[in-house]
Structures are given as structure tokens and as C-alpha cells.
Amino acid sequence: MAIREHLSGCAACRQRVADRQALGRLVRTAPYYPAPDGVRARVSTAVRRSLSTRRMLTWAAAATLLLAVSGGLLIVRSTGSVRLSSADAIVDEVVADHVRSLMADHLFDIRSADQHTVKPWFLGKLDFSPPVTDLASIGFPLVGGRLEYLAGRPVAALVYQRQKHTINVFVWPAVETTSSNALRTVHGFHVEHWTRDGMSLWAVSDLNVAELNEFARALQR
């Protein structure tokens, strides 16, 4: 009842709910791809360890968040008074998108190690130009990028590699007030957040904390 009352007077939240419903329909019609055994095992173990973790989502997330886990779809429903722009809700979204990209084998719309190929690819597809840096010289090569939809808007996803570990970096214009260099862990995945040159950047990976910190510091320079 409280959600309906809020939505009746908030056009922005109604639009966000509609966006998530559309995203849910898109995910439900997406083709099924079996996850590699290694990814399935890591995700299943991480989820079992974190069943007691309280998830905080937004008014708009009272719609459906679909997360592909262990060859199926995990449907997470939650309500609360948290704002859409809250860091906790965004962390949930970036982790869900990271896992989905691995399980559906959709890491790339553009596959290239050349930052001068990846960065121009986003022109005309977004209303901003994401910073793209190749860190191959320190062991974090750029391998490509793609478009995603997070935090109520289209965003850039940059993909990096560290040996056999994948790092997704989600980028969009900064509007939140979350402090920089914030580290969170959800279901065994570590998330680093910082702002740079008016952009909000969220790096997520199952890489160990020390190496993810090294990666984040390099991107901030």
C-alpha cells in the first residue's frame, strides 16, 4: 500500500518501475546459456555463504530484479524506503550485472584491447564519453566494452582481465554523494567505487581485495 501511494505521487519512480519491468521482460526472453562449471560453482558457494545478508533495494526495485544463478534465474523481490541512488542498491545492481554478464557469456559488444577503438565505439550510444584506459602495462589489460542499463539509465561497461579473473567497470555521470574509494563485498564479489572527472566508476570482480585496490588506484591516476 505504501509503495502504491508513493508511486501515485512520484512520476520519476513510476518511470523507474516501468524501466525495470521492461528490463525484466527483456531478460525473460533472452536465450539460455549454460554457465561454465567453474563460474557456477563459485557463484553457488558465494550465495550459500551470504544467505543471511540483508539486501536493501529501492522503491523502484519493488519490481523484479532477475539474476541468473546456477543455470537458472534467481528472482529477488524486496521493498523499502531506500532511494534509488543509494550506494547499497547500486552495489546490488552492479554485482547482479557482473554475474549475469559472466553466466550469459555477454561480456562484449565491442571486443578490443585498443582504448582508441573501445572509447569511440560508445559515441552516439551514450550521452557521455566514458574514460577508457588500457592498464596492460601493469597486468590489467583492457579486453572490450558493452552497453548496460543500471541505476535507471544506460551506462558504459568496460571489461578488463587479470589472469583468469574478469573485472567489469561500470561508468556513468556522477550524481550520487557516496564518498570515493568505498569498498563493499556482496556474495563474494568485491566492489570498488570512486568518482573521477565528473564520472562515477564501479569496479566489480572476484579478484582479491589487494589486486582490485591496485587496479582501482591505477584507474584513478
Tab-separated table of C-alpha atoms in Angstrom, residues 32-183:
chain	number	residue	atom	x	y	z
A	32	TYR	CA	19.565	-19.501	-22.180
A	33	TYR	CA	23.266	-20.292	-21.988
A	34	PRO	CA	24.611	-22.908	-19.547
A	35	ALA	CA	27.223	-21.472	-17.208
A	36	PRO	CA	30.760	-22.924	-17.177
A	37	ASP	CA	31.205	-25.316	-14.252
A	38	GLY	CA	33.797	-23.093	-12.582
A	39	VAL	CA	31.578	-20.000	-12.625
A	40	ARG	CA	28.532	-21.974	-11.437
A	41	ALA	CA	30.497	-23.395	-8.503
A	42	ARG	CA	31.925	-20.018	-7.420
A	43	VAL	CA	28.573	-18.234	-7.590
A	44	SER	CA	26.697	-21.045	-5.805
A	45	THR	CA	29.260	-21.133	-2.994
A	46	ALA	CA	29.193	-17.353	-2.599
A	47	VAL	CA	25.386	-17.265	-2.481
A	48	ARG	CA	25.217	-20.033	0.142
A	49	ARG	CA	27.672	-18.138	2.349
A	50	SER	CA	25.592	-14.996	2.124
A	51	LEU	CA	22.002	-16.209	2.510
A	52	SER	CA	21.705	-14.258	5.763
A	53	THR	CA	22.808	-10.988	4.187
A	54	ARG	CA	20.014	-8.420	4.189
A	55	ARG	CA	19.539	-6.929	0.748
A	56	MET	CA	18.488	-3.284	0.513
A	57	LEU	CA	16.703	-2.232	-2.660
A	58	THR	CA	14.687	0.816	-3.651
A	59	TRP	CA	11.064	1.785	-4.240
A	60	ALA	CA	11.642	1.139	-7.896
A	61	ALA	CA	13.243	-2.228	-7.145
A	62	ALA	CA	9.931	-3.415	-5.734
A	63	ALA	CA	9.534	-4.572	-9.321
A	64	THR	CA	11.573	-7.617	-10.343
A	65	LEU	CA	15.348	-7.982	-10.318
A	66	LEU	CA	16.379	-11.032	-12.286
A	67	LEU	CA	19.720	-12.603	-11.542
A	68	ALA	CA	20.895	-15.709	-13.359
A	69	VAL	CA	22.438	-18.072	-10.810
A	70	SER	CA	23.496	-21.702	-11.311
A	71	GLY	CA	21.802	-22.172	-14.666
A	72	GLY	CA	18.502	-20.600	-13.607
A	73	LEU	CA	17.005	-17.252	-12.685
A	74	LEU	CA	17.098	-16.073	-9.096
A	75	ILE	CA	14.200	-13.661	-8.588
A	76	VAL	CA	14.833	-11.215	-5.776
A	77	ARG	CA	11.968	-9.081	-4.525
A	78	SER	CA	12.331	-6.505	-1.778
A	79	THR	CA	10.784	-3.246	-0.682
A	80	GLY	CA	11.998	-0.383	1.429
A	81	SER	CA	12.374	3.342	1.713
A	82	VAL	CA	15.883	3.453	0.275
A	83	ARG	CA	16.481	5.947	-2.525
A	84	LEU	CA	17.327	4.585	-5.964
A	85	SER	CA	20.658	6.394	-5.875
A	86	SER	CA	21.706	4.793	-2.554
A	87	ALA	CA	25.057	3.045	-2.677
A	88	ASP	CA	23.678	-0.246	-1.334
A	89	ALA	CA	21.080	-0.528	-4.091
A	90	ILE	CA	23.614	0.325	-6.792
A	91	VAL	CA	26.097	-2.224	-5.415
A	92	ASP	CA	23.381	-4.882	-5.693
A	93	GLU	CA	22.763	-3.855	-9.293
A	94	VAL	CA	26.410	-3.851	-10.392
A	95	VAL	CA	27.065	-7.258	-8.799
A	96	ALA	CA	23.930	-8.698	-10.433
A	97	ASP	CA	25.001	-7.329	-13.804
A	98	HIS	CA	28.560	-8.622	-13.381
A	99	VAL	CA	27.296	-12.148	-12.635
A	100	ARG	CA	24.768	-12.007	-15.466
A	101	SER	CA	27.453	-10.998	-17.972
A	102	LEU	CA	29.568	-13.999	-16.967
A	103	MET	CA	26.758	-16.539	-16.946
A	104	ALA	CA	25.185	-15.398	-20.212
A	105	ASP	CA	28.628	-15.070	-21.830
A	106	HIS	CA	27.851	-11.498	-22.857
A	107	LEU	CA	30.884	-9.505	-21.831
A	108	PHE	CA	31.368	-7.645	-25.086
A	109	ASP	CA	29.529	-5.510	-27.587
A	110	ILE	CA	32.976	-4.382	-28.744
A	111	ARG	CA	35.932	-6.698	-28.195
A	112	SER	CA	39.289	-4.938	-28.416
A	113	ALA	CA	42.399	-4.271	-26.348
A	114	ASP	CA	42.829	-0.863	-28.011
A	115	GLN	CA	41.446	2.006	-25.932
A	116	HIS	CA	41.282	4.111	-29.108
A	117	THR	CA	38.894	1.537	-30.570
A	118	VAL	CA	36.770	0.975	-27.468
A	119	LYS	CA	36.251	4.626	-26.481
A	120	PRO	CA	34.980	5.844	-29.900
A	121	TRP	CA	32.615	2.859	-30.081
A	122	PHE	CA	30.461	4.463	-27.365
A	123	LEU	CA	29.973	7.680	-29.373
A	124	GLY	CA	26.339	8.094	-30.336
A	125	LYS	CA	25.272	5.302	-27.999
A	126	LEU	CA	25.533	7.256	-24.724
A	127	ASP	CA	25.031	10.887	-23.745
A	128	PHE	CA	28.521	10.985	-22.204
A	129	SER	CA	32.034	9.834	-23.112
A	130	PRO	CA	33.443	7.281	-20.635
A	131	PRO	CA	37.145	7.402	-19.721
A	132	VAL	CA	38.892	4.357	-21.212
A	133	THR	CA	42.416	3.416	-20.132
A	134	ASP	CA	44.447	0.334	-21.012
A	135	LEU	CA	46.359	-0.999	-17.998
A	136	ALA	CA	48.126	-3.879	-19.753
A	137	SER	CA	51.489	-2.500	-18.648
A	138	ILE	CA	50.663	-3.341	-15.018
A	139	GLY	CA	48.854	-6.598	-15.694
A	140	PHE	CA	45.248	-5.436	-16.152
A	141	PRO	CA	44.668	-5.424	-19.927
A	142	LEU	CA	41.572	-3.859	-21.438
A	143	VAL	CA	39.655	-6.501	-23.412
A	144	GLY	CA	36.489	-4.714	-24.536
A	145	GLY	CA	33.262	-2.992	-23.551
A	146	ARG	CA	29.489	-3.055	-23.853
A	147	LEU	CA	26.331	-1.086	-23.080
A	148	GLU	CA	24.352	-1.812	-19.919
A	149	TYR	CA	21.351	-0.353	-18.086
A	150	LEU	CA	21.971	0.435	-14.413
A	151	ALA	CA	20.780	2.939	-11.822
A	152	GLY	CA	17.910	3.946	-14.085
A	153	ARG	CA	19.993	4.851	-17.128
A	154	PRO	CA	22.214	3.476	-19.937
A	155	VAL	CA	25.833	3.129	-18.805
A	156	ALA	CA	29.193	2.030	-20.185
A	157	ALA	CA	30.700	-1.270	-19.070
A	158	LEU	CA	34.456	-1.589	-19.600
A	159	VAL	CA	35.944	-5.074	-19.345
A	160	TYR	CA	39.424	-5.803	-18.019
A	161	GLN	CA	41.272	-9.044	-17.343
A	162	ARG	CA	43.633	-10.136	-14.561
A	163	GLN	CA	44.887	-13.604	-15.456
A	164	LYS	CA	41.646	-15.673	-15.373
A	165	HIS	CA	39.654	-13.038	-13.457
A	166	THR	CA	37.238	-10.658	-15.170
A	167	ILE	CA	36.793	-7.079	-13.957
A	168	ASN	CA	33.734	-5.088	-15.029
A	169	VAL	CA	33.938	-1.307	-14.645
A	170	PHE	CA	30.569	0.461	-14.923
A	171	VAL	CA	30.727	4.170	-15.762
A	172	TRP	CA	28.124	6.949	-15.836
A	173	PRO	CA	27.949	10.665	-14.920
A	174	ALA	CA	28.281	11.160	-11.171
A	175	VAL	CA	25.118	12.237	-9.362
A	176	GLU	CA	25.394	10.351	-6.063
A	177	THR	CA	27.083	11.676	-2.941
A	178	THR	CA	28.806	8.424	-1.980
A	179	SER	CA	32.386	9.012	-0.887
A	180	SER	CA	35.159	7.811	-3.169
A	181	ASN	CA	37.237	4.682	-2.636
A	182	ALA	CA	34.386	2.812	-0.931
A	183	LEU	CA	34.840	-0.988	-0.905
